Coordinates of C-alpha atoms in Angstrom, one line a residue:
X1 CA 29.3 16.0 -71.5
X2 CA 27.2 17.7 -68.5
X3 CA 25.2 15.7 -66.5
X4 CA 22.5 16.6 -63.9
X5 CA 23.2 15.7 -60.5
X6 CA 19.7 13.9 -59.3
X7 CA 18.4 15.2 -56.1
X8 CA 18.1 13.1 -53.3
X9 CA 15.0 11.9 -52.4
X10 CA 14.2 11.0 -48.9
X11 CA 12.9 8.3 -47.8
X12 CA 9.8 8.1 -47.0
X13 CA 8.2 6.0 -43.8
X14 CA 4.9 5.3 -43.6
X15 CA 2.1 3.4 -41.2
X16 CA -0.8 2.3 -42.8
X17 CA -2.5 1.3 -39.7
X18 CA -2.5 4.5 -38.1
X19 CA -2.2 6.8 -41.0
X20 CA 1.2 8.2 -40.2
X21 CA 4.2 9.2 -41.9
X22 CA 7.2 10.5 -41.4
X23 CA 10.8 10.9 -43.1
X24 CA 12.7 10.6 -40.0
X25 CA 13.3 6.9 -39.4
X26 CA 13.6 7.7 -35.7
X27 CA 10.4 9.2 -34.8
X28 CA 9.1 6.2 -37.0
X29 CA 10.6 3.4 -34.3
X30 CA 9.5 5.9 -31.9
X31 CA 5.7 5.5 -33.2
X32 CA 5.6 1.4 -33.4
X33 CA 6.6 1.8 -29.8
X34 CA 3.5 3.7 -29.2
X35 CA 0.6 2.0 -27.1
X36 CA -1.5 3.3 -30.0
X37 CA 0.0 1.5 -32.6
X38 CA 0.2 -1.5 -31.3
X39 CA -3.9 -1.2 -30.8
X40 CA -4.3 -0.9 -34.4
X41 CA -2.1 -3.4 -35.1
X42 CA -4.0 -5.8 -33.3
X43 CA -7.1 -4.6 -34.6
X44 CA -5.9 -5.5 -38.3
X45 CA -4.5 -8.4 -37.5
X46 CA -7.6 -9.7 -36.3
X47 CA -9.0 -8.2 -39.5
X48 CA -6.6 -9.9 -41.6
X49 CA -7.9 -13.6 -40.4
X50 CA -11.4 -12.7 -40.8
X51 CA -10.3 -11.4 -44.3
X52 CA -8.4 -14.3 -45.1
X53 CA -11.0 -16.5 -44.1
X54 CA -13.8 -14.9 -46.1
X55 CA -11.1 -14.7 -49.2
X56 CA -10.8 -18.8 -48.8
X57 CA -14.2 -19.3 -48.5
X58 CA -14.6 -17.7 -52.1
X59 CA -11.9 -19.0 -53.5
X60 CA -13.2 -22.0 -52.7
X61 CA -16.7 -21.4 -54.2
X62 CA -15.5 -19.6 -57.3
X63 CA -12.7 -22.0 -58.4
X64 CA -15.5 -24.5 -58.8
X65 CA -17.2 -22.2 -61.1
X66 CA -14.7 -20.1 -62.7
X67 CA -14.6 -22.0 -65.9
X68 CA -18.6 -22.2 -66.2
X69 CA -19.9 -19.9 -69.2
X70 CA -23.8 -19.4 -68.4
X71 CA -26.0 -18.2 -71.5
X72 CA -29.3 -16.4 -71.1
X73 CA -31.4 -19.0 -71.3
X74 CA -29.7 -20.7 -68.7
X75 CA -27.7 -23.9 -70.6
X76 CA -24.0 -23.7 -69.1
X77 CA -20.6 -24.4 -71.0
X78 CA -17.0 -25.1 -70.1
X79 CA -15.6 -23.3 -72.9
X80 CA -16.3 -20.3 -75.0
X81 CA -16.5 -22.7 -78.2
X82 CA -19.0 -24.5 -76.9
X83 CA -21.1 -21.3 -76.0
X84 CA -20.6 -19.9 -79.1
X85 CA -21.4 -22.6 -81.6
X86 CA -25.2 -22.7 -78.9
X87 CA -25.7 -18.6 -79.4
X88 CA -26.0 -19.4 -83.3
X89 CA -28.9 -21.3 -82.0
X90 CA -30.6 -19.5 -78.6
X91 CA -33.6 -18.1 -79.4
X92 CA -33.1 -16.5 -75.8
X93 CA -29.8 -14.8 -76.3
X94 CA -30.8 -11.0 -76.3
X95 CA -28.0 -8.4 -77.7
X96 CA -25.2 -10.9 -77.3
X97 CA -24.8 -10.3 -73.6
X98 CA -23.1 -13.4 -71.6
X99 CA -23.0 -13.4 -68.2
X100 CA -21.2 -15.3 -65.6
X101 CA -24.1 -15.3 -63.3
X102 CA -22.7 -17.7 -60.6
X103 CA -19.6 -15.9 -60.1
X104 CA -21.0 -12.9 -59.6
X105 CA -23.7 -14.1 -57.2
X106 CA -21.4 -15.7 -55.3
X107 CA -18.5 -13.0 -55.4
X108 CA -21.6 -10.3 -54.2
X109 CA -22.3 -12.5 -51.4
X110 CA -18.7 -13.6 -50.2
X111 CA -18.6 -10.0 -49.9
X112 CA -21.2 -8.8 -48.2
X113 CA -20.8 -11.1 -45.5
X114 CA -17.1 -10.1 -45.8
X115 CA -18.4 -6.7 -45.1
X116 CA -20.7 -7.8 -42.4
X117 CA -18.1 -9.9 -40.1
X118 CA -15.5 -6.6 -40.2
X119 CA -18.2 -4.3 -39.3
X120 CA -19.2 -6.7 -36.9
X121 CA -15.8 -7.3 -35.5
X122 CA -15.0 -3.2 -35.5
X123 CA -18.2 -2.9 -33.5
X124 CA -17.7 -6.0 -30.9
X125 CA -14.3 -4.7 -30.2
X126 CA -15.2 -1.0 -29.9
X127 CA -17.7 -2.3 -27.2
X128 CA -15.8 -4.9 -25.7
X129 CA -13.1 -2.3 -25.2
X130 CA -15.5 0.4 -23.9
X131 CA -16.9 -2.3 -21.3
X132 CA -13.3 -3.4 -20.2
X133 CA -12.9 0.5 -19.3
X134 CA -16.3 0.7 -17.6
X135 CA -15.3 -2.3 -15.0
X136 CA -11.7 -1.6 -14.8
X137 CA -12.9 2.3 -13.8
X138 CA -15.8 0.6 -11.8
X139 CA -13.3 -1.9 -10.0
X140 CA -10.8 0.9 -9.1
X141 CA -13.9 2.8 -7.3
X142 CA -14.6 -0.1 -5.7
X143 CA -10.4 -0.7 -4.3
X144 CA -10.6 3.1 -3.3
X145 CA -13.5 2.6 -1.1
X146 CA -12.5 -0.5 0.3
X147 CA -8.9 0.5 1.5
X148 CA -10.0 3.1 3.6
X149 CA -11.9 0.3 5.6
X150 CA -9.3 -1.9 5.6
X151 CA -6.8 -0.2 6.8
X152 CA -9.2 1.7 9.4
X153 CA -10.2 -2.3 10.5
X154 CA -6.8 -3.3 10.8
X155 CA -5.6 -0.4 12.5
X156 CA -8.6 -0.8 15.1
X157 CA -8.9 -4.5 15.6
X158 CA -4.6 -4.2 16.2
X159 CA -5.2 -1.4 19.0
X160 CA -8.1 -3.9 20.5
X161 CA -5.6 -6.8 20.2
X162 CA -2.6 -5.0 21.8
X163 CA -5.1 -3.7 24.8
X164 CA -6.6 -6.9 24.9
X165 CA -2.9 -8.3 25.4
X166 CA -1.7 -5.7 28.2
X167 CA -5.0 -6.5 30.1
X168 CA -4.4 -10.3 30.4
X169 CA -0.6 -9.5 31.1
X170 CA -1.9 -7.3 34.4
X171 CA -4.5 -8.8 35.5
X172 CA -3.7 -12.5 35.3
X173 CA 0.5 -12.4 35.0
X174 CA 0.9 -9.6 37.4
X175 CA -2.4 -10.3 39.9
X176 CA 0.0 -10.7 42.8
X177 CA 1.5 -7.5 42.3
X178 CA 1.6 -5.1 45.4
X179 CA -0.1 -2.3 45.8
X180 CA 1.9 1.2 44.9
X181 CA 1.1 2.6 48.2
X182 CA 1.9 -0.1 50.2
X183 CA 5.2 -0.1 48.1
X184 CA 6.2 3.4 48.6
X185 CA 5.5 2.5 52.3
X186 CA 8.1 -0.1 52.1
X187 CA 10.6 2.5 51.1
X188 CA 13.8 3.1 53.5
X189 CA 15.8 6.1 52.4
X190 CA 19.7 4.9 53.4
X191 CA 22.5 7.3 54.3
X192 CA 23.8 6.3 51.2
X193 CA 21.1 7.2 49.0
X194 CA 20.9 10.3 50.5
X195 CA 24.3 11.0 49.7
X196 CA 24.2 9.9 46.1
X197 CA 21.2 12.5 45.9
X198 CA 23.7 15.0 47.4
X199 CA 26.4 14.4 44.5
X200 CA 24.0 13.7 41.3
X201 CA 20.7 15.9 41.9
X202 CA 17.8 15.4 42.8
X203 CA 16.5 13.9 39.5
X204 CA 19.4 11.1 40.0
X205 CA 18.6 10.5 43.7
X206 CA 14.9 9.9 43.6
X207 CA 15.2 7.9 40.3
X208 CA 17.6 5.9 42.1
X209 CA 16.0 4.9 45.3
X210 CA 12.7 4.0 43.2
X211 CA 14.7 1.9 40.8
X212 CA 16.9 0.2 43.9
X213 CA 13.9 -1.0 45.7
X214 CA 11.6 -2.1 41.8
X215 CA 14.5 -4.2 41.4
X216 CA 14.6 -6.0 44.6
X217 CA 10.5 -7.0 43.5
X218 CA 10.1 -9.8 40.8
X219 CA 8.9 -8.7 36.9
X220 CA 5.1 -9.7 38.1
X221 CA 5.5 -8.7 41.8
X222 CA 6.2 -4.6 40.3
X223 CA 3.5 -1.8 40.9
X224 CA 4.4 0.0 38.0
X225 CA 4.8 -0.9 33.9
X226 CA 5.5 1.2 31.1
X227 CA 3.7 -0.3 27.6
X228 CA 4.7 3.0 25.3
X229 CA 8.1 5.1 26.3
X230 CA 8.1 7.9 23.8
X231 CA 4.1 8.4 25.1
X232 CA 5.2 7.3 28.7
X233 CA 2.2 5.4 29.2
X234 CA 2.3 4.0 32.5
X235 CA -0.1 1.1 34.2
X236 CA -0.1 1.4 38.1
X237 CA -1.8 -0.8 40.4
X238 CA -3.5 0.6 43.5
X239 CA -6.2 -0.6 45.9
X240 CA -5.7 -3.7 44.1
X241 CA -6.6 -2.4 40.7
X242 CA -4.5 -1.8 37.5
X243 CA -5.1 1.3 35.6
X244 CA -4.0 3.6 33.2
X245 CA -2.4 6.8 35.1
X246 CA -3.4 9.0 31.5
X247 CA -2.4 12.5 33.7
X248 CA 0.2 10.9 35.5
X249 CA -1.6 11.7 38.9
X250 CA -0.2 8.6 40.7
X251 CA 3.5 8.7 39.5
X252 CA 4.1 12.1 40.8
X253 CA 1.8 11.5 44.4
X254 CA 4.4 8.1 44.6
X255 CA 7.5 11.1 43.3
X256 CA 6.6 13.7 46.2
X257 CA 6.3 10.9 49.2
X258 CA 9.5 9.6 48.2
X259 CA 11.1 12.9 48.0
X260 CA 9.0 13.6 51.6
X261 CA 10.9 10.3 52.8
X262 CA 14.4 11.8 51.8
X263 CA 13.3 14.3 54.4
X264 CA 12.5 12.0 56.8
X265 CA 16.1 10.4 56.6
X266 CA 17.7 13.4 57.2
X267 CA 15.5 14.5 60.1
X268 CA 16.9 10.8 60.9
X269 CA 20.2 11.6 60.5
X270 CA 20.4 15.0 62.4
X271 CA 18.6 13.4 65.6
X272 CA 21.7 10.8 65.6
X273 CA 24.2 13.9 65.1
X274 CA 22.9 16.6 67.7
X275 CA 26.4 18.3 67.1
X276 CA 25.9 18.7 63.0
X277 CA 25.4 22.5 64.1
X278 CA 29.0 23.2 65.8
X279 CA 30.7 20.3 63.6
X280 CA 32.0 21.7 60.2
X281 CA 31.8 19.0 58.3
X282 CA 28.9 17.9 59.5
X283 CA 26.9 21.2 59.0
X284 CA 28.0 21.0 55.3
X285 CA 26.8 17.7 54.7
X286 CA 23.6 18.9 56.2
X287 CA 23.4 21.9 54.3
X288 CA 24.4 20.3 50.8
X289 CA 21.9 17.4 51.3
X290 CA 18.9 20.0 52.4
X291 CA 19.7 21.8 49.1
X292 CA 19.7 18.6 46.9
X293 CA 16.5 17.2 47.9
X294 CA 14.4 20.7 47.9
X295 CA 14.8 21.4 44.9
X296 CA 12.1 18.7 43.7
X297 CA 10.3 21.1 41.1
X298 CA 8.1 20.1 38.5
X299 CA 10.3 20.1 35.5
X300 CA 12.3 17.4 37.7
X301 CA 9.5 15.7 38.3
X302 CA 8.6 15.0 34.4
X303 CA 12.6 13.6 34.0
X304 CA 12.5 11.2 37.0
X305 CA 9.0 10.1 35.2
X306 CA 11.4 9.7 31.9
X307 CA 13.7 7.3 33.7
X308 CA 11.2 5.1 35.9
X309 CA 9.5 4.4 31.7
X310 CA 13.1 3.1 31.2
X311 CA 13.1 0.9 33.8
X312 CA 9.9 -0.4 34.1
X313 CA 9.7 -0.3 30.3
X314 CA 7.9 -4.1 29.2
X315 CA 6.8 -4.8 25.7
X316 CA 3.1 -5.8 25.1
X317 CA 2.8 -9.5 24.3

């Protein structure tokens, strides 16, 4: 005996809630993931309670009822016995209609107000929803504008603070300080800083015999201090005033009289050695030094600069 072979039928997935469907179980999980879904879900939950509540309250008023038998004119009965032995009698009983007036009245009205708390519901959460977007949008305005200030606030009362800082640090830690002219006058160029200048460069030398004598001076007693090195903001005291040297004026006027006193220490150096001219070894000592200490150009200049931030480097408190 032939038999048909039945054709498979898929399965069929469906959502009630958000009208979809779908024969692919996958792409359903996918959707009850979905941030819509899970809205309507809510949404009929909520609708479920009120529904359930409304359906208990008319239970409630129609179990009470359900056995009552109302004739025309009114008179009630429990059973249809009793209502048909009265219709014999009812003068009021009009084509033989019965009617079961109170359950109906009361099923109408459990409805209606069924009716009236969903569309009620529907309509407070549509809004509710709507305003929760209107001052969530309205609050995000109101971050954007405000960070802006903020940060600007911070930044600006941290620059104020930080001057503020560096100010009291000069003026009241370092008010003994000396004066960067009267320490560049203070400056002895030695034979042996002259020769060091002679074997490392100029940019060594005069780095070095700035340095030497900072060093010999205490932390508050120094003329110079460097608050940012990458900037290489300097703070130099002069006439017995600290200021900001923003073009770098000062450093390089204290730079060139050093380098001027290099000169001086070899003017030194040949007056104590008359014979440097017929003397080998002395004229090539001369010679090498004269070259090492002229050649104080400007790009030099800007690296001795580099090294005296190192040194004098101090962060702001």
């Amino acid at each position: 005996m032939l038999t048909k072979k039945s054709a498979k039928i898929r399965k069929e997935f469906v959502c009630i809630c958000c009208d979809y469907n779908t024969c692919d179980k996958k792409d359903y999980t996918k959707h009850i993931n979905t941030a819509k879904h899970k809205n309507n879900t809510n949404v009929v939950m909520a609708l479920s309670n009120i529904e359930e509540k409304s359906a208990s309250f008319i239970n409630t008023n129609t179990n009470t009822n359900d056995t009552t038998i109302v004739c025309n004119c009114g008179k009630k009965y429990k059973s249809r016995q009793g209502l048909y032995a009265h219709k014999k009698k009812c003068d009021a009983l009009e084509n033989g209609k019965i009617t079961n007036a109170t359950n109906a009245t009361n099923a109408t009205n459990a409805t209606n107000n069924q009716l009236t708390l969903t569309n009620d519901l529907i309509i407070k959460l549509l809004n509710d929803n709507k305003e929760m977007r209107e001052i969530i949008i309205k609050q995000q305005d109101q971050i954007s504008e405000l960070l802006p200030k903020i940060g600007n606030n911070f930044i600006t009362n941290n620059n104020n603070n930080n001057k503020f800082n560096i100010q009291v640090f000069l003026n009241e830690r370092c008010k003994d300080a000396i004066n960067m002219s009267d320490f560049i006058k203070s400056i002895q160029v030695s034979l042996q800083q002259l020769d060091y200048t002679k074997q490392n460069g100029i940019v060594n030398g005069l780095s070095n015999v700035i340095i030497e004598n900072m060093n010999k001076l205490g932390l508050y007693q120094r003329p110079i201090h460097c608050t940012d090195i990458k900037r290489e903001s300097l703070y130099i005291k002069d006439d017995d005033n600290w200021e900001k040297d923003v073009n770098k004026e000062k450093i390089k006027k204290a730079i060139k009289d050093v380098s001027t006193k290099q000169f001086c220490a070899l003017s030194k150096w040949t007056k104590e050695n008359p014979d440097f001219q017929n003397n080998e070894y002395k004229q090539n000592y001369y010679t090498h030094t004269l070259v090492a200490i002229a050649n104080n150009k400007e790009h030099n200049e800007e690296k001795i600069i580099k090294k005296l931030c190192n040194n004098s480097y101090i962060k702001e408190e």
